[in-house]
Structures are given as C-alpha cells and as structure tokens.
Phi, psi and omega in degrees: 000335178313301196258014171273318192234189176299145147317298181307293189319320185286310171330309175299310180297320190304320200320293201313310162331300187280310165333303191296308173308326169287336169300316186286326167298328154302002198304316191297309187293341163273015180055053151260158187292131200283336191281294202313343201261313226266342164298344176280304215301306171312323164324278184306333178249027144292323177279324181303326198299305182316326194273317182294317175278349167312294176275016153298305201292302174333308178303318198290315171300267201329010199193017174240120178259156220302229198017313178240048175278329179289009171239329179295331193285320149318321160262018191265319192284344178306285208272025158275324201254328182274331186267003171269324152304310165341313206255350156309280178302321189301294178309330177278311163311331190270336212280349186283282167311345180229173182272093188350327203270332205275304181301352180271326161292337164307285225293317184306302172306337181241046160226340164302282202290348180307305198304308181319304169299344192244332190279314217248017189267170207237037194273132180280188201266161189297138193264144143290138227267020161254357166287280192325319179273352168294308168315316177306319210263010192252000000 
C-alpha cells in the first residue's frame, strides 16, 4: 500500500484498524458477551500495528539522510515512547474513576477521527533524502 498511496494513508489505514478493534473490544458495554468480539478485535489490531510502524518507519529512513539515521532513529523512539508512558500513566488514573469499557471506546473514537485525518489528508510526499544529496551535491 505503501507505493499505491501516501505514508499518512497507510498510517491512517493502520490507525483506523486499530480504532475499530478497540470498538469491538468494548462490545461487553452493550451487555453483548465479550470473547468473541474481543478475539476479532486482538486479531485486527495485530494487523492494524504493523502497517502503522512499517509505514513511520520507511518514512523516517526515506527522509532521513544515511549519516543521520541512527540519531534520527533514537529521537524518533524518544518521541514515540515517552508521550505512550504518558498516556499509560494518564489511563490508570482515569480508569480508577471511569469505567475501563467507557475509555476503550474514547480512545477507539479518537484513534478513528485521527485515521480519518491522516487517510484523507493532502501531506506531500517525503522527499528522498539520498535523491536530495545527489541533487545537492551536483
């Protein structure tokens, strides 16, 4: 999908994947029985993760040049890693107050309109960045 579309779609598409699947794991909140949904649901966003770090990463190499991927790559995981403790920690405080099923549907609706925002979006495409120092350097 990568060389059919945009990085943001696939990105978008992974998102969307995973948004749906945490709706289905919250299924139990409509008093429907829960294994059955929430085994689809684990499925799907096995399949959704892979397509969101496939296409980050390929953007980040394609659009990093080879001297700094290894630094780029180290504030990429920073910045990946540090707001996901955040949001870690942020979820165990609310979940003491709200009901786990009422926050797995939050989080699935705003991993929804994100996927919407990242599929349906106009970002141009990442310039390559050993096309750039050849260009550059001629």
């Amino acid at each position: 999908m990568l060389r059919r579309a945009s990085p943001a779609a696939a990105q978008g598409f992974g998102l969307g994947i995973i948004g749906l699947s945490s709706l289905l794991m919250a299924v139990d909140y409509l008093g429907i029985v829960l294994m059955p949904f929430a085994l689809v649901g684990v499925f799907f966003a096995g399949v959704g993760i892979p397509w969101m770090v496939v296409a980050t990463t390929t953007t980040r190499q394609r659009a990093t040049p080879a001297r700094l991927q290894g630094r780029v790559g180290a504030a990429m995981n920073v910045a990946l890693t540090v707001p996901q403790l955040a949001s870690l920690a942020t979820g165990a405080g609310l979940a003491l107050i709200l009901d786990y099923r009422l926050l797995i549907v939050g989080a699935g609706l705003v991993m929804l309109a994100c996927a919407a925002s990242l599929f349906f979006s106009r970002l141009p495409e990442p310039v390559d960045a050993d096309q750039t120092a050849v260009t550059e350097e001629a």
